[in-house]
C-alpha positions as YAML, in Angstrom:
chain: A
units: angstrom
residues:
- id: 1
  name: MET
  ca: [31.77, 1.26, 6.85]
- id: 2
  name: ALA
  ca: [29.50, -1.27, 5.19]
- id: 3
  name: LYS
  ca: [26.97, -2.86, 7.17]
- id: 4
  name: ILE
  ca: [25.45, -6.09, 6.35]
- id: 5
  name: SER
  ca: [23.49, -8.67, 7.95]
- id: 6
  name: LEU
  ca: [25.45, -10.19, 10.69]
- id: 7
  name: ILE
  ca: [24.23, -10.57, 14.49]
- id: 8
  name: CYS
  ca: [26.60, -10.01, 17.23]
- id: 9
  name: GLU
  ca: [26.46, -13.81, 19.36]
- id: 10
  name: GLN
  ca: [26.93, -11.67, 22.66]
- id: 11
  name: CYS
  ca: [24.09, -8.99, 22.39]
- id: 12
  name: GLY
  ca: [22.13, -9.62, 19.25]
- id: 13
  name: GLY
  ca: [22.72, -6.24, 18.08]
- id: 14
  name: ASN
  ca: [24.37, -6.00, 14.20]
- id: 15
  name: ILE
  ca: [27.46, -5.70, 12.69]
- id: 16
  name: ILE
  ca: [29.28, -3.05, 11.21]
- id: 17
  name: LEU
  ca: [32.36, -4.23, 8.86]
- id: 18
  name: ASP
  ca: [35.39, -1.96, 8.23]
- id: 19
  name: ASN
  ca: [36.75, -1.06, 4.45]
- id: 20
  name: SER
  ca: [37.97, -3.71, 4.39]
- id: 21
  name: HIS
  ca: [35.19, -5.94, 5.29]
- id: 22
  name: GLU
  ca: [37.86, -8.03, 7.67]
- id: 23
  name: ILE
  ca: [37.01, -6.69, 10.70]
- id: 24
  name: GLY
  ca: [33.57, -6.42, 12.45]
- id: 25
  name: THR
  ca: [31.88, -3.96, 15.49]
- id: 26
  name: CYS
  ca: [28.85, -4.74, 17.06]
- id: 27
  name: GLU
  ca: [27.21, -1.37, 17.02]
- id: 28
  name: ASN
  ca: [25.69, -1.94, 20.44]
- id: 29
  name: CYS
  ca: [28.15, -3.73, 22.70]
- id: 30
  name: PHE
  ca: [31.58, -2.66, 20.60]
- id: 31
  name: ALA
  ca: [32.40, -6.19, 20.58]
- id: 32
  name: GLN
  ca: [34.84, -6.58, 17.81]
- id: 33
  name: PHE
  ca: [36.19, -9.90, 15.55]
- id: 34
  name: VAL
  ca: [37.69, -11.30, 12.79]
- id: 35
  name: VAL
  ca: [35.64, -12.11, 9.80]
- id: 36
  name: LYS
  ca: [36.98, -12.99, 5.98]
- id: 37
  name: GLN
  ca: [34.93, -13.06, 3.17]
- id: 38
  name: ASP
  ca: [34.45, -16.42, 2.66]
- id: 39
  name: GLN
  ca: [33.12, -16.51, 5.91]
- id: 40
  name: ILE
  ca: [30.39, -14.10, 5.55]
- id: 41
  name: VAL
  ca: [27.73, -16.57, 4.14]
- id: 42
  name: GLN
  ca: [28.67, -19.43, 6.43]
- id: 43
  name: LYS
  ca: [28.39, -16.95, 9.11]
- id: 44
  name: ILE
  ca: [25.04, -14.80, 8.32]
- id: 45
  name: THR
  ca: [23.41, -18.83, 7.82]
- id: 46
  name: GLN
  ca: [24.83, -20.01, 11.07]
- id: 47
  name: ASN
  ca: [23.91, -16.81, 13.16]
- id: 48
  name: ILE
  ca: [19.99, -17.17, 11.27]
- id: 49
  name: THR
  ca: [19.87, -20.87, 12.34]
- id: 50
  name: LYS
  ca: [20.97, -20.25, 15.45]
- id: 51
  name: HIS
  ca: [19.01, -17.21, 16.61]
- id: 52
  name: VAL
  ca: [15.89, -17.44, 13.97]
- id: 53
  name: TYR
  ca: [15.08, -20.61, 12.77]
- id: 54
  name: GLY
  ca: [16.12, -22.08, 16.93]
- id: 55
  name: TYR
  ca: [12.89, -22.77, 18.72]
- id: 56
  name: GLN
  ca: [15.00, -23.67, 22.00]
- id: 57
  name: GLY
  ca: [13.46, -21.80, 25.04]
- id: 58
  name: LYS
  ca: [12.00, -19.15, 23.34]
- id: 59
  name: ASP
  ca: [9.13, -17.54, 24.29]
- id: 60
  name: VAL
  ca: [6.15, -16.54, 23.01]
- id: 61
  name: GLU
  ca: [7.66, -12.94, 22.61]
- id: 62
  name: GLU
  ca: [10.42, -14.07, 20.84]
- id: 63
  name: LEU
  ca: [8.80, -16.54, 18.79]
- id: 64
  name: LEU
  ca: [6.75, -13.16, 16.90]
- id: 65
  name: ALA
  ca: [10.11, -11.57, 17.02]
- id: 66
  name: ASP
  ca: [11.38, -14.46, 14.86]
- id: 67
  name: GLY
  ca: [8.64, -14.69, 12.85]
- id: 68
  name: TYR
  ca: [8.49, -11.73, 11.44]
- id: 69
  name: ARG
  ca: [12.72, -11.54, 11.03]
- id: 70
  name: LEU
  ca: [11.67, -14.64, 8.62]
- id: 71
  name: LEU
  ca: [8.94, -12.75, 6.64]
- id: 72
  name: GLU
  ca: [11.70, -9.97, 6.30]
- id: 73
  name: LEU
  ca: [14.01, -12.65, 4.73]
- id: 74
  name: GLY
  ca: [10.98, -14.15, 2.34]
- id: 75
  name: ASP
  ca: [10.79, -17.54, 4.23]
- id: 76
  name: THR
  ca: [6.73, -17.70, 5.17]
- id: 77
  name: ARG
  ca: [6.52, -21.69, 5.55]
- id: 78
  name: ALA
  ca: [9.43, -21.09, 8.49]
- id: 79
  name: ALA
  ca: [7.62, -17.86, 9.75]
- id: 80
  name: ASN
  ca: [4.16, -19.77, 9.73]
- id: 81
  name: ALA
  ca: [6.35, -22.78, 12.05]
- id: 82
  name: LYS
  ca: [7.36, -20.17, 14.60]
- id: 83
  name: PHE
  ca: [3.35, -18.47, 14.38]
- id: 84
  name: LYS
  ca: [2.03, -22.15, 15.15]
- id: 85
  name: ARG
  ca: [5.13, -22.88, 17.95]
- id: 86
  name: ALA
  ca: [3.85, -19.53, 19.57]
- id: 87
  name: ILE
  ca: [0.09, -20.34, 18.90]
- id: 88
  name: ASP
  ca: [0.72, -23.82, 20.82]
- id: 89
  name: ILE
  ca: [2.58, -21.98, 23.72]
- id: 90
  name: GLU
  ca: [-0.41, -19.18, 23.83]
- id: 91
  name: PRO
  ca: [-3.27, -20.07, 22.25]
- id: 92
  name: ASN
  ca: [-5.14, -16.98, 22.85]
- id: 93
  name: CYS
  ca: [-2.57, -14.67, 21.51]
- id: 94
  name: TRP
  ca: [-3.58, -12.19, 19.03]
- id: 95
  name: SER
  ca: [-0.56, -11.73, 17.59]
- id: 96
  name: ALA
  ca: [0.60, -14.82, 17.16]
- id: 97
  name: HIS
  ca: [-3.02, -15.75, 15.18]
- id: 98
  name: LEU
  ca: [-2.54, -13.13, 13.02]
- id: 99
  name: GLY
  ca: [0.99, -13.55, 11.96]
- id: 100
  name: TYR
  ca: [-0.12, -17.60, 11.66]
- id: 101
  name: ALA
  ca: [-3.09, -15.96, 9.09]
- id: 102
  name: SER
  ca: [-1.10, -13.84, 7.19]
- id: 103
  name: THR
  ca: [1.60, -16.69, 6.54]
- id: 104
  name: ASN
  ca: [-1.80, -18.83, 5.11]
- id: 105
  name: GLY
  ca: [-2.66, -20.16, 8.25]
- id: 106
  name: ASP
  ca: [-2.79, -24.56, 8.02]
- id: 107
  name: ARG
  ca: [-1.28, -23.85, 4.92]
- id: 108
  name: SER
  ca: [-3.82, -26.85, 3.53]
- id: 109
  name: GLY
  ca: [-4.65, -24.44, 0.47]
- id: 110
  name: TYR
  ca: [-5.27, -20.87, -1.09]
- id: 111
  name: LEU
  ca: [-8.66, -20.13, 1.07]
- id: 112
  name: SER
  ca: [-6.59, -21.44, 4.52]
- id: 113
  name: MET
  ca: [-6.06, -18.30, 5.72]
- id: 114
  name: VAL
  ca: [-9.64, -17.48, 6.14]
- id: 115
  name: PRO
  ca: [-10.33, -19.48, 9.42]
- id: 116
  name: ALA
  ca: [-6.96, -18.36, 10.57]
- id: 117
  name: TYR
  ca: [-7.78, -14.42, 10.37]
- id: 118
  name: ARG
  ca: [-11.60, -15.47, 11.63]
- id: 119
  name: ARG
  ca: [-9.82, -17.03, 14.63]
- id: 120
  name: ALA
  ca: [-7.90, -13.65, 14.93]
- id: 121
  name: PHE
  ca: [-10.69, -11.07, 14.53]
- id: 122
  name: SER
  ca: [-12.19, -13.13, 17.66]
- id: 123
  name: LEU
  ca: [-9.20, -12.82, 19.57]
- id: 124
  name: ALA
  ca: [-9.12, -9.18, 19.13]
- id: 125
  name: SER
  ca: [-9.57, -7.07, 22.46]
- id: 126
  name: THR
  ca: [-9.17, -3.75, 21.32]
- id: 127
  name: GLU
  ca: [-10.39, -1.51, 18.11]
- id: 128
  name: GLN
  ca: [-6.70, -1.26, 16.97]
- id: 129
  name: GLN
  ca: [-6.67, -5.16, 16.90]
- id: 130
  name: GLU
  ca: [-9.74, -5.53, 15.15]
- id: 131
  name: ILE
  ca: [-8.75, -3.03, 12.58]
- id: 132
  name: ASP
  ca: [-5.22, -4.58, 12.17]
- id: 133
  name: THR
  ca: [-6.32, -8.20, 11.48]
- id: 134
  name: PHE
  ca: [-8.83, -6.65, 8.84]
- id: 135
  name: VAL
  ca: [-6.83, -4.33, 6.93]
- id: 136
  name: ASP
  ca: [-4.06, -7.46, 6.88]
- id: 137
  name: MET
  ca: [-6.97, -9.65, 5.53]
- id: 138
  name: THR
  ca: [-7.83, -7.61, 2.82]
- id: 139
  name: GLY
  ca: [-4.31, -7.82, 1.21]
- id: 140
  name: TYR
  ca: [-5.68, -10.81, -0.36]
- id: 141
  name: LEU
  ca: [-8.03, -8.59, -2.29]
- id: 142
  name: PRO
  ca: [-7.04, -7.96, -5.87]
- id: 143
  name: ASP
  ca: [-7.48, -4.15, -5.72]
- id: 144
  name: LYS
  ca: [-5.99, -1.05, -3.17]
- id: 145
  name: HIS
  ca: [-8.83, 0.86, -4.38]
- id: 146
  name: LEU
  ca: [-10.98, -1.79, -3.08]
- id: 147
  name: ARG
  ca: [-9.08, -3.08, -0.49]
- id: 148
  name: SER
  ca: [-9.69, 0.90, 1.04]
- id: 149
  name: ALA
  ca: [-13.51, 1.39, 0.47]
- id: 150
  name: PHE
  ca: [-13.59, -2.23, 2.41]
- id: 151
  name: VAL
  ca: [-11.62, -0.52, 5.19]
- id: 152
  name: ARG
  ca: [-13.79, 2.47, 4.89]
- id: 153
  name: ALA
  ca: [-16.58, 0.88, 5.56]
- id: 154
  name: PHE
  ca: [-15.22, -1.41, 8.12]
- id: 155
  name: ASN
  ca: [-13.84, 1.99, 9.98]
- id: 156
  name: ILE
  ca: [-17.02, 3.66, 10.27]
- id: 157
  name: ALA
  ca: [-18.84, 0.99, 11.19]
- id: 158
  name: SER
  ca: [-19.15, -0.24, 15.07]
- id: 159
  name: GLY
  ca: [-20.95, -3.28, 16.54]
- id: 160
  name: LYS
  ca: [-22.33, -6.07, 15.19]
- id: 161
  name: GLU
  ca: [-21.86, -4.39, 11.56]
- id: 162
  name: ARG
  ca: [-18.29, -4.45, 11.88]
- id: 163
  name: TYR
  ca: [-18.15, -8.15, 12.48]
- id: 164
  name: ASN
  ca: [-20.25, -8.58, 9.55]
- id: 165
  name: ILE
  ca: [-18.32, -6.59, 7.56]
- id: 166
  name: PHE
  ca: [-15.48, -8.68, 8.28]
- id: 167
  name: ASN
  ca: [-17.69, -12.12, 7.25]
- id: 168
  name: LEU
  ca: [-18.40, -10.44, 4.60]
- id: 169
  name: VAL
  ca: [-15.05, -10.10, 2.96]
- id: 170
  name: SER
  ca: [-13.39, -13.56, 4.51]
- id: 171
  name: GLY
  ca: [-16.39, -14.70, 2.51]
- id: 172
  name: VAL
  ca: [-15.61, -13.27, -1.05]
- id: 173
  name: ILE
  ca: [-12.06, -13.53, -0.70]
- id: 174
  name: GLY
  ca: [-10.85, -15.44, -3.94]
- id: 175
  name: CYS
  ca: [-14.15, -14.78, -5.83]
- id: 176
  name: ASP
  ca: [-14.74, -13.31, -8.71]
- id: 177
  name: GLU
  ca: [-13.49, -10.03, -8.82]
- id: 178
  name: SER
  ca: [-16.25, -8.38, -10.58]
- id: 179
  name: GLU
  ca: [-18.36, -9.92, -7.65]
- id: 180
  name: ILE
  ca: [-16.23, -8.18, -5.17]
- id: 181
  name: ALA
  ca: [-16.34, -5.01, -6.60]
- id: 182
  name: SER
  ca: [-20.19, -4.88, -6.82]
- id: 183
  name: LEU
  ca: [-20.00, -5.87, -2.62]
- id: 184
  name: ALA
  ca: [-17.65, -3.08, -2.00]
- id: 185
  name: VAL
  ca: [-20.18, -0.48, -4.08]
- id: 186
  name: ASP
  ca: [-23.03, -1.95, -2.02]
- id: 187
  name: LEU
  ca: [-21.12, -1.30, 1.22]
- id: 188
  name: CYS
  ca: [-20.13, 2.01, 0.03]
- id: 189
  name: PRO
  ca: [-21.97, 3.52, -2.58]
- id: 190
  name: ASN
  ca: [-20.36, 7.18, -2.32]
- id: 191
  name: ASP
  ca: [-16.95, 5.83, -1.91]
- id: 192
  name: TRP
  ca: [-14.62, 6.88, -5.37]
- id: 193
  name: ARG
  ca: [-12.49, 4.05, -4.41]
- id: 194
  name: ALA
  ca: [-15.41, 1.26, -4.43]
- id: 195
  name: LEU
  ca: [-16.81, 2.74, -7.95]
- id: 196
  name: PHE
  ca: [-12.76, 3.03, -9.49]
- id: 197
  name: ALA
  ca: [-12.47, -0.42, -8.35]
- id: 198
  name: MET
  ca: [-15.57, -1.70, -10.43]
- id: 199
  name: ALA
  ca: [-14.70, 0.52, -13.53]
- id: 200
  name: LYS
  ca: [-11.44, -1.04, -14.01]
- id: 201
  name: PHE
  ca: [-12.88, -4.25, -13.77]
- id: 202
  name: ARG
  ca: [-15.22, -3.89, -16.28]
- id: 203
  name: GLN
  ca: [-12.88, -1.63, -18.72]
- id: 204
  name: ILE
  ca: [-12.94, -4.48, -20.84]
- id: 205
  name: ARG
  ca: [-16.35, -3.96, -21.84]
- id: 206
  name: ALA
  ca: [-15.50, -0.77, -23.53]
- id: 207
  name: ARG
  ca: [-12.15, -2.35, -25.63]
- id: 208
  name: TRP
  ca: [-12.35, -1.48, -28.81]
- id: 209
  name: CYS
  ca: [-16.07, -0.18, -28.98]
- id: 210
  name: GLU
  ca: [-17.48, 2.38, -31.88]
- id: 211
  name: LEU
  ca: [-19.00, 5.62, -31.88]
- id: 212
  name: GLU
  ca: [-22.53, 4.77, -33.00]
- id: 213
  name: GLY
  ca: [-24.74, 7.17, -34.20]
- id: 214
  name: ASN
  ca: [-28.29, 8.55, -33.16]
- id: 215
  name: PHE
  ca: [-30.75, 11.03, -35.07]
- id: 216
  name: PHE
  ca: [-31.71, 12.83, -31.82]
- id: 217
  name: THR
  ca: [-27.82, 13.12, -29.63]
- id: 218
  name: GLY
  ca: [-25.66, 12.28, -32.32]
- id: 219
  name: LYS
  ca: [-22.25, 10.28, -31.68]
- id: 220
  name: HIS
  ca: [-22.61, 8.32, -28.72]
- id: 221
  name: LEU
  ca: [-20.64, 5.25, -26.73]
- id: 222
  name: PRO
  ca: [-22.48, 1.59, -27.06]
- id: 223
  name: LYS
  ca: [-25.11, 0.40, -23.96]
- id: 224
  name: ALA
  ca: [-21.88, -1.51, -22.28]
- id: 225
  name: ALA
  ca: [-19.21, 0.78, -22.83]
- id: 226
  name: GLN
  ca: [-21.48, 3.82, -21.96]
- id: 227
  name: GLU
  ca: [-22.16, 2.27, -18.76]
- id: 228
  name: VAL
  ca: [-18.38, 1.46, -18.10]
- id: 229
  name: PHE
  ca: [-18.30, 5.56, -19.02]
- id: 230
  name: ASP
  ca: [-20.94, 5.72, -16.38]
- id: 231
  name: ILE
  ca: [-18.93, 4.29, -13.72]
- id: 232
  name: PHE
  ca: [-15.72, 6.39, -14.35]
- id: 233
  name: MET
  ca: [-17.41, 9.16, -14.37]
- id: 234
  name: LYS
  ca: [-19.52, 8.82, -10.67]
- id: 235
  name: ALA
  ca: [-16.20, 7.50, -9.67]
- id: 236
  name: TYR
  ca: [-14.29, 11.09, -10.94]
- id: 237
  name: ARG
  ca: [-17.23, 13.49, -9.70]
- id: 238
  name: LEU
  ca: [-17.19, 11.79, -5.89]
- id: 239
  name: ALA
  ca: [-13.19, 11.80, -6.18]
- id: 240
  name: LYS
  ca: [-12.93, 15.25, -6.87]
- id: 241
  name: SER
  ca: [-14.85, 16.03, -3.94]
- id: 242
  name: GLU
  ca: [-13.10, 14.50, -1.80]
- id: 243
  name: ASN
  ca: [-9.45, 16.10, -2.78]
- id: 244
  name: GLU
  ca: [-7.05, 16.62, -5.49]
- id: 245
  name: GLN
  ca: [-5.01, 13.90, -4.60]
- id: 246
  name: ALA
  ca: [-7.97, 11.48, -5.77]
- id: 247
  name: LYS
  ca: [-9.04, 13.10, -8.43]
- id: 248
  name: GLN
  ca: [-5.27, 12.90, -10.13]
- id: 249
  name: THR
  ca: [-5.40, 8.96, -9.04]
- id: 250
  name: ILE
  ca: [-8.13, 8.59, -11.46]
- id: 251
  name: ILE
  ca: [-6.86, 10.87, -14.09]
- id: 252
  name: SER
  ca: [-3.93, 9.67, -14.00]
- id: 253
  name: TYR
  ca: [-5.30, 6.21, -14.77]
- id: 254
  name: VAL
  ca: [-7.45, 6.71, -18.11]
- id: 255
  name: ASN
  ca: [-4.47, 8.72, -19.10]
- id: 256
  name: SER
  ca: [-2.43, 5.29, -18.93]
- id: 257
  name: LEU
  ca: [-5.23, 3.35, -20.40]
- id: 258
  name: ALA
  ca: [-5.52, 5.73, -23.09]
- id: 259
  name: GLN
  ca: [-1.96, 4.66, -24.88]
- id: 260
  name: ASP
  ca: [-3.81, 1.59, -25.23]
- id: 261
  name: ASN
  ca: [-5.26, 1.74, -28.98]
- id: 262
  name: SER
  ca: [-7.44, -1.03, -28.03]
- id: 263
  name: TYR
  ca: [-9.31, 2.15, -25.40]
- id: 264
  name: LYS
  ca: [-8.04, 4.69, -28.02]
- id: 265
  name: VAL
  ca: [-12.69, 5.78, -28.68]
- id: 266
  name: PHE
  ca: [-13.82, 5.15, -24.79]
- id: 267
  name: THR
  ca: [-11.03, 7.21, -23.22]
- id: 268
  name: ASN
  ca: [-11.20, 9.89, -25.75]
- id: 269
  name: ALA
  ca: [-14.64, 10.14, -24.78]
- id: 270
  name: LEU
  ca: [-13.60, 10.05, -21.40]
- id: 271
  name: LEU
  ca: [-11.04, 12.55, -21.38]
- id: 272
  name: THR
  ca: [-13.26, 15.10, -23.04]
- id: 273
  name: GLN
  ca: [-16.15, 14.49, -20.49]
- id: 274
  name: ILE
  ca: [-13.91, 15.21, -17.50]
- id: 275
  name: GLN
  ca: [-12.03, 18.48, -19.18]
- id: 276
  name: ASN
  ca: [-15.93, 19.71, -19.09]
- id: 277
  name: GLU
  ca: [-16.12, 19.46, -15.93]
- id: 278
  name: GLY
  ca: [-12.85, 20.58, -14.47]
...
């Protein structure tokens, strides 16, 4: 039996085809009908048009369900229209505003989702809704470790501090990655994820570096590369103190970076220090 994306017209359940792919049975109400191969694409299109793209007589919950289904299908523009329609019906619906924001708000430009997220955040009536809005918004930031640092800062904040962090993050969406990383470090100076993100954004300064001689200490990295080295090592020490998985995340990244010959001198120094510290 093969499952395909056909929708039962009687109950909206999934249709299961038998091995011939010609007999379909609804997995919910067990209704049966004949489907020929050349009708499958047409049938899917008809069902999506009727059940997902349509608007007639639908309430907010149905529109929201349609919007997220359209997101699964990769049609963000149609999903955005569904969420906007839900907002028209219920202007203070947090879920509708969140979906609208996640599909780029009024779609007038790259940053048009920012005011939409601000509106969703203002409508959040529970802590979980605030967190969900913030986490969704951080998806527009450039690095997953950077995002996790911001989320951590937001989660441990309360009241006005949380609102200020939200505004800070919404304000830096689209900015230079290094600038965002600096802000994350300011918010979370002892969070390895923020420092790790900054180290990755600044690693270009350590590319093609050579060791320089020093009368007192022997060979050492040039100043720019040493600064990046120090950030990586601070991130590593904080990660190591948190858990083994965090520690291995950084080690894995440095090992991967070591495959690039342009970072050979830098990564050799870094891996040697990591090995010395355990």
